[in-house]
PDB file of C-alpha atoms in Angstrom:
ATOM      1  CA  MET A 232      -0.960 -35.344 -44.554  1.00 53.00           C
ATOM      2  CA  LYS A 233      -4.086 -33.372 -45.286  1.00 56.00           C
ATOM      3  CA  LYS A 234      -6.018 -35.389 -42.534  1.00 55.00           C
ATOM      4  CA  LEU A 235      -3.153 -34.531 -40.017  1.00 49.00           C
ATOM      5  CA  SER A 236      -2.960 -30.909 -40.590  1.00 53.00           C
ATOM      6  CA  ILE A 237      -6.877 -30.771 -40.554  1.00 57.00           C
ATOM      7  CA  THR A 238      -6.732 -32.910 -37.262  1.00 54.00           C
ATOM      8  CA  VAL A 239      -3.791 -30.535 -35.884  1.00 44.00           C
ATOM      9  CA  LEU A 240      -5.665 -27.377 -36.852  1.00 45.00           C
ATOM     10  CA  ALA A 241      -9.216 -28.648 -35.187  1.00 45.00           C
ATOM     11  CA  LEU A 242      -6.990 -29.417 -31.977  1.00 43.00           C
ATOM     12  CA  ILE A 243      -5.146 -26.151 -31.732  1.00 51.00           C
ATOM     13  CA  VAL A 244      -9.021 -24.539 -32.488  1.00 47.00           C
ATOM     14  CA  PHE A 245     -10.588 -26.742 -29.882  1.00 49.00           C
ATOM     15  CA  THR A 246      -7.577 -25.763 -27.226  1.00 50.00           C
ATOM     16  CA  SER A 247      -8.094 -22.363 -27.765  1.00 53.00           C
ATOM     17  CA  CYS A 248     -11.530 -21.777 -27.532  1.00 54.00           C
ATOM     18  CA  GLN A 249     -11.749 -23.462 -24.108  1.00 64.00           C
ATOM     19  CA  LYS A 250     -12.912 -21.001 -21.400  1.00 80.00           C
ATOM     20  CA  GLN A 251     -10.357 -19.991 -18.954  1.00 82.00           C
ATOM     21  CA  LYS A 252     -11.631 -19.945 -15.221  1.00 85.00           C
ATOM     22  CA  ILE A 253     -11.357 -16.311 -14.149  1.00 87.00           C
ATOM     23  CA  ALA A 254     -12.448 -15.090 -10.547  1.00 88.00           C
ATOM     24  CA  PHE A 255     -11.573 -11.394  -8.748  1.00 85.00           C
ATOM     25  CA  LEU A 256     -11.341 -10.979  -4.791  1.00 89.00           C
ATOM     26  CA  ASP A 257     -11.243  -7.635  -3.021  1.00 89.00           C
ATOM     27  CA  ASN A 258      -7.631  -7.472  -1.830  1.00 88.00           C
ATOM     28  CA  GLY A 259      -8.111  -5.286   1.235  1.00 89.00           C
ATOM     29  CA  LYS A 260     -11.042  -6.885   2.413  1.00 90.00           C
ATOM     30  CA  VAL A 261      -9.781 -10.121   2.247  1.00 93.00           C
ATOM     31  CA  ILE A 262      -6.655  -8.759   4.463  1.00 92.00           C
ATOM     32  CA  ASN A 263      -8.480  -6.852   6.613  1.00 93.00           C
ATOM     33  CA  GLU A 264     -11.118  -9.684   7.517  1.00 93.00           C
ATOM     34  CA  VAL A 265      -9.041 -12.641   8.007  1.00 95.00           C
ATOM     35  CA  GLU A 266      -8.765 -14.004  11.508  1.00 95.00           C
ATOM     36  CA  LEU A 267      -5.087 -13.756  11.493  1.00 95.00           C
ATOM     37  CA  LYS A 268      -4.741 -10.164  11.011  1.00 96.00           C
ATOM     38  CA  LYS A 269      -7.636  -9.579  13.807  1.00 96.00           C
ATOM     39  CA  THR A 270      -5.406 -11.417  15.846  1.00 96.00           C
ATOM     40  CA  VAL A 271      -2.127  -9.438  15.217  1.00 97.00           C
ATOM     41  CA  GLU A 272      -4.043  -6.141  15.485  1.00 97.00           C
ATOM     42  CA  GLU A 273      -5.633  -7.113  18.911  1.00 97.00           C
ATOM     43  CA  LYS A 274      -2.117  -8.466  20.184  1.00 97.00           C
ATOM     44  CA  TYR A 275      -0.559  -4.751  19.398  1.00 97.00           C
ATOM     45  CA  LYS A 276      -3.523  -3.516  20.682  1.00 97.00           C
ATOM     46  CA  LYS A 277      -3.010  -4.946  23.912  1.00 97.00           C
ATOM     47  CA  MET A 278       0.823  -4.076  23.730  1.00 97.00           C
ATOM     48  CA  GLU A 279       0.239  -0.491  23.019  1.00 97.00           C
ATOM     49  CA  ALA A 280      -1.816  -0.329  25.667  1.00 97.00           C
ATOM     50  CA  ALA A 281       0.733  -1.763  27.925  1.00 96.00           C
ATOM     51  CA  LEU A 282       3.543   0.729  26.795  1.00 96.00           C
ATOM     52  CA  SER A 283       1.084   3.731  27.194  1.00 96.00           C
ATOM     53  CA  GLN A 284       0.550   2.588  30.805  1.00 97.00           C
ATOM     54  CA  LYS A 285       4.483   2.164  31.272  1.00 95.00           C
ATOM     55  CA  THR A 286       4.748   5.533  29.710  1.00 95.00           C
ATOM     56  CA  ASP A 287       2.558   7.331  32.129  1.00 94.00           C
ATOM     57  CA  SER A 288       4.032   5.867  34.548  1.00 94.00           C
ATOM     58  CA  LEU A 289       7.574   6.870  33.702  1.00 92.00           C
ATOM     59  CA  LYS A 290       6.224  10.274  33.305  1.00 92.00           C
ATOM     60  CA  LEU A 291       4.275  10.332  36.300  1.00 93.00           C
ATOM     61  CA  ALA A 292       7.683   9.241  38.528  1.00 92.00           C
ATOM     62  CA  PHE A 293       9.684  12.199  36.842  1.00 88.00           C
ATOM     63  CA  GLN A 294       7.226  14.693  37.056  1.00 92.00           C
ATOM     64  CA  THR A 295       7.353  13.766  41.100  1.00 92.00           C
ATOM     65  CA  GLU A 296      11.182  13.788  40.676  1.00 89.00           C
ATOM     66  CA  VAL A 297      10.946  17.383  39.311  1.00 87.00           C
ATOM     67  CA  GLN A 298       8.391  18.713  42.145  1.00 89.00           C
ATOM     68  CA  GLU A 299      11.001  17.279  44.727  1.00 87.00           C
ATOM     69  CA  ALA A 300      14.085  18.625  42.982  1.00 83.00           C
ATOM     70  CA  SER A 301      12.444  21.989  42.891  1.00 84.00           C
ATOM     71  CA  THR A 302      11.243  22.121  46.608  1.00 86.00           C
ATOM     72  CA  MET A 303      14.961  21.474  47.368  1.00 82.00           C
ATOM     73  CA  ALA A 304      16.234  23.805  44.735  1.00 79.00           C
ATOM     74  CA  SER A 305      14.195  26.313  46.432  1.00 81.00           C
ATOM     75  CA  LYS A 306      15.877  25.814  49.448  1.00 81.00           C
ATOM     76  CA  MET A 307      19.668  25.817  47.839  1.00 80.00           C
ATOM     77  CA  ARG A 308      21.752  29.294  48.338  1.00 83.00           C
ATOM     78  CA  ASP A 309      24.379  27.925  45.841  1.00 83.00           C
ATOM     79  CA  GLN A 310      23.633  28.856  42.212  1.00 85.00           C
ATOM     80  CA  ASN A 311      26.120  26.397  40.761  1.00 86.00           C
ATOM     81  CA  LYS A 312      24.513  23.631  42.669  1.00 83.00           C
ATOM     82  CA  ILE A 313      20.956  24.461  41.532  1.00 81.00           C
ATOM     83  CA  GLN A 314      22.090  24.765  37.617  1.00 87.00           C
ATOM     84  CA  GLN A 315      24.200  21.148  38.166  1.00 87.00           C
ATOM     85  CA  LEU A 316      20.595  20.052  39.180  1.00 84.00           C
ATOM     86  CA  SER A 317      18.696  21.424  36.473  1.00 85.00           C
ATOM     87  CA  GLN A 318      21.084  19.987  33.984  1.00 90.00           C
ATOM     88  CA  SER A 319      20.853  16.505  35.571  1.00 88.00           C
ATOM     89  CA  PHE A 320      16.766  16.694  35.233  1.00 83.00           C
ATOM     90  CA  GLN A 321      17.189  17.693  31.611  1.00 91.00           C
ATOM     91  CA  GLN A 322      19.637  14.838  30.412  1.00 93.00           C
ATOM     92  CA  LYS A 323      16.969  12.350  32.509  1.00 92.00           C
ATOM     93  CA  GLU A 324      14.196  14.000  30.451  1.00 92.00           C
ATOM     94  CA  GLN A 325      16.177  13.389  27.389  1.00 94.00           C
ATOM     95  CA  MET A 326      16.709  10.374  27.993  1.00 95.00           C
ATOM     96  CA  LEU A 327      13.268   9.345  29.160  1.00 93.00           C
ATOM     97  CA  SER A 328      11.808  10.699  25.660  1.00 94.00           C
ATOM     98  CA  ARG A 329      14.358   8.760  23.664  1.00 96.00           C
ATOM     99  CA  GLN A 330      13.165   5.636  25.528  1.00 95.00           C
ATOM    100  CA  ILE A 331       9.390   6.418  24.844  1.00 95.00           C
ATOM    101  CA  GLN A 332      10.407   7.193  21.354  1.00 96.00           C
ATOM    102  CA  THR A 333      12.260   3.901  20.920  1.00 97.00           C
ATOM    103  CA  ASP A 334       9.818   1.739  22.529  1.00 96.00           C
ATOM    104  CA  GLN A 335       6.943   3.480  20.341  1.00 97.00           C
ATOM    105  CA  GLN A 336       9.083   2.624  17.318  1.00 97.00           C
ATOM    106  CA  ASN A 337      10.063  -0.980  18.139  1.00 97.00           C
ATOM    107  CA  LEU A 338       6.140  -1.664  18.839  1.00 97.00           C
ATOM    108  CA  ALA A 339       5.016  -0.127  15.338  1.00 97.00           C
ATOM    109  CA  ASN A 340       8.046  -1.996  13.631  1.00 98.00           C
ATOM    110  CA  GLY A 341       6.866  -5.156  14.918  1.00 97.00           C
ATOM    111  CA  TYR A 342       3.646  -4.388  13.879  1.00 97.00           C
ATOM    112  CA  ARG A 343       4.430  -3.779  10.388  1.00 97.00           C
ATOM    113  CA  THR A 344       6.673  -6.691  10.051  1.00 97.00           C
ATOM    114  CA  GLU A 345       3.982  -9.198  11.425  1.00 97.00           C
ATOM    115  CA  ILE A 346       1.257  -7.235   9.553  1.00 97.00           C
ATOM    116  CA  ASP A 347       3.461  -8.051   6.132  1.00 96.00           C
ATOM    117  CA  SER A 348       3.824 -11.568   7.294  1.00 96.00           C
ATOM    118  CA  VAL A 349       0.024 -11.674   7.051  1.00 96.00           C
ATOM    119  CA  ILE A 350      -0.131 -10.290   3.423  1.00 94.00           C
ATOM    120  CA  LYS A 351       2.593 -12.645   2.616  1.00 95.00           C
ATOM    121  CA  THR A 352       0.880 -15.505   3.896  1.00 95.00           C
ATOM    122  CA  VAL A 353      -2.693 -14.778   2.248  1.00 94.00           C
ATOM    123  CA  LYS A 354      -0.833 -14.255  -1.166  1.00 92.00           C
ATOM    124  CA  ILE A 355       0.294 -17.556  -0.651  1.00 93.00           C
ATOM    125  CA  PHE A 356      -3.037 -18.842   0.116  1.00 94.00           C
ATOM    126  CA  VAL A 357      -4.779 -17.426  -2.759  1.00 93.00           C
ATOM    127  CA  LYS A 358      -2.130 -18.643  -5.075  1.00 92.00           C
ATOM    128  CA  ASP A 359      -2.427 -22.234  -3.721  1.00 92.00           C
ATOM    129  CA  TYR A 360      -6.404 -22.021  -3.742  1.00 92.00           C
ATOM    130  CA  GLY A 361      -6.343 -20.990  -7.125  1.00 91.00           C
ATOM    131  CA  GLN A 362      -3.929 -23.799  -8.395  1.00 91.00           C
ATOM    132  CA  THR A 363      -6.038 -26.523  -6.198  1.00 92.00           C
ATOM    133  CA  ASN A 364      -9.373 -25.191  -7.342  1.00 91.00           C
ATOM    134  CA  GLY A 365      -8.607 -24.793 -11.104  1.00 90.00           C
ATOM    135  CA  TYR A 366      -8.624 -21.025 -11.418  1.00 89.00           C
ATOM    136  CA  ASP A 367      -6.439 -19.716 -14.582  1.00 88.00           C
ATOM    137  CA  TYR A 368      -6.365 -16.226 -12.961  1.00 87.00           C
ATOM    138  CA  ILE A 369      -7.710 -14.586  -9.718  1.00 88.00           C
ATOM    139  CA  LEU A 370      -7.598 -11.149 -10.134  1.00 87.00           C
ATOM    140  CA  GLY A 371      -7.357  -8.663  -7.034  1.00 85.00           C
ATOM    141  CA  THR A 372      -9.192  -5.351  -6.746  1.00 82.00           C
ATOM    142  CA  SER A 373      -9.340  -3.047  -3.916  1.00 77.00           C
ATOM    143  CA  ASP A 374     -10.190   1.086  -3.541  1.00 73.00           C
ATOM    144  CA  ASN A 375      -6.398   2.031  -4.588  1.00 72.00           C
ATOM    145  CA  THR A 376      -5.941   0.211  -7.508  1.00 66.00           C
ATOM    146  CA  ALA A 377      -8.673  -0.665  -9.904  1.00 61.00           C
ATOM    147  CA  SER A 378      -7.439  -3.613 -11.750  1.00 66.00           C
ATOM    148  CA  VAL A 379     -10.637  -5.013 -11.846  1.00 67.00           C
ATOM    149  CA  MET A 380     -13.316  -2.799 -12.826  1.00 55.00           C
ATOM    150  CA  TYR A 381     -16.424  -4.810 -13.262  1.00 64.00           C
ATOM    151  CA  GLY A 382     -16.746  -8.689 -11.854  1.00 69.00           C
ATOM    152  CA  LYS A 383     -19.859 -10.664 -11.749  1.00 72.00           C
ATOM    153  CA  GLU A 384     -20.668 -11.483  -8.585  1.00 76.00           C
ATOM    154  CA  SER A 385     -20.666 -15.243  -9.182  1.00 78.00           C
ATOM    155  CA  THR A 386     -17.018 -14.748  -9.861  1.00 81.00           C
ATOM    156  CA  ASP A 387     -16.014 -12.549  -6.497  1.00 82.00           C
ATOM    157  CA  LEU A 388     -14.030 -15.083  -4.524  1.00 86.00           C
ATOM    158  CA  THR A 389     -13.788 -12.462  -1.593  1.00 85.00           C
ATOM    159  CA  GLU A 390     -15.643 -14.293   1.064  1.00 87.00           C
ATOM    160  CA  GLU A 391     -15.041 -17.621  -0.018  1.00 87.00           C
ATOM    161  CA  ILE A 392     -11.053 -16.888   0.385  1.00 88.00           C
ATOM    162  CA  ILE A 393     -11.629 -15.337   3.882  1.00 89.00           C
ATOM    163  CA  LYS A 394     -13.801 -18.069   5.141  1.00 90.00           C
ATOM    164  CA  ALA A 395     -10.987 -20.717   3.498  1.00 90.00           C
ATOM    165  CA  PHE A 396      -7.934 -19.011   5.005  1.00 89.00           C
ATOM    166  CA  ASP A 397      -9.886 -18.688   8.323  1.00 91.00           C
ATOM    167  CA  ALA A 398     -10.577 -22.344   8.208  1.00 90.00           C
ATOM    168  CA  LYS A 399      -7.038 -23.542   7.147  1.00 88.00           C
ATOM    169  CA  ASN A 400      -5.139 -20.966   9.850  1.00 85.00           C
ATOM    170  CA  ASN A 401      -7.247 -21.648  12.861  1.00 79.00           C
ATOM    171  CA  LYS A 402      -7.196 -25.751  13.375  1.00 66.00           C
TER     172      LYS A 402
END
């Protein structure tokens, strides 16, 4: 019984003294530098440029219409018809503004949704990477949060994670 107790105690001490594998990464750098995020950003820059071009075209067409209506109104004598024309253009301007605002909001919402998806994908990848490579913990740090105040450079997985993630997702 005494030998069994000593053996169990020795086993507990031995297992509790095993070194845990811990590393850290810079969350912001990983998210900002993976190719998937860069691809999403490029896609939305193109979409934003196209939307801006569409908006400029709509505004120009509206301004042209306003100028033509102004010329036409200056030749009118009936104040009621001038007022109706003016109200019609005010409504058109409001509708145009709402359409532009809606398009911009839809673009922004789409961007946020895709960036959230990238972040989720990176988190899942880091978890799988940690399990596959035998890490007990992978801590995250960024400028906004200081969960890791110091870490040896040899335990910084930031660049390794970026490269591994890009390699997996660019097949």
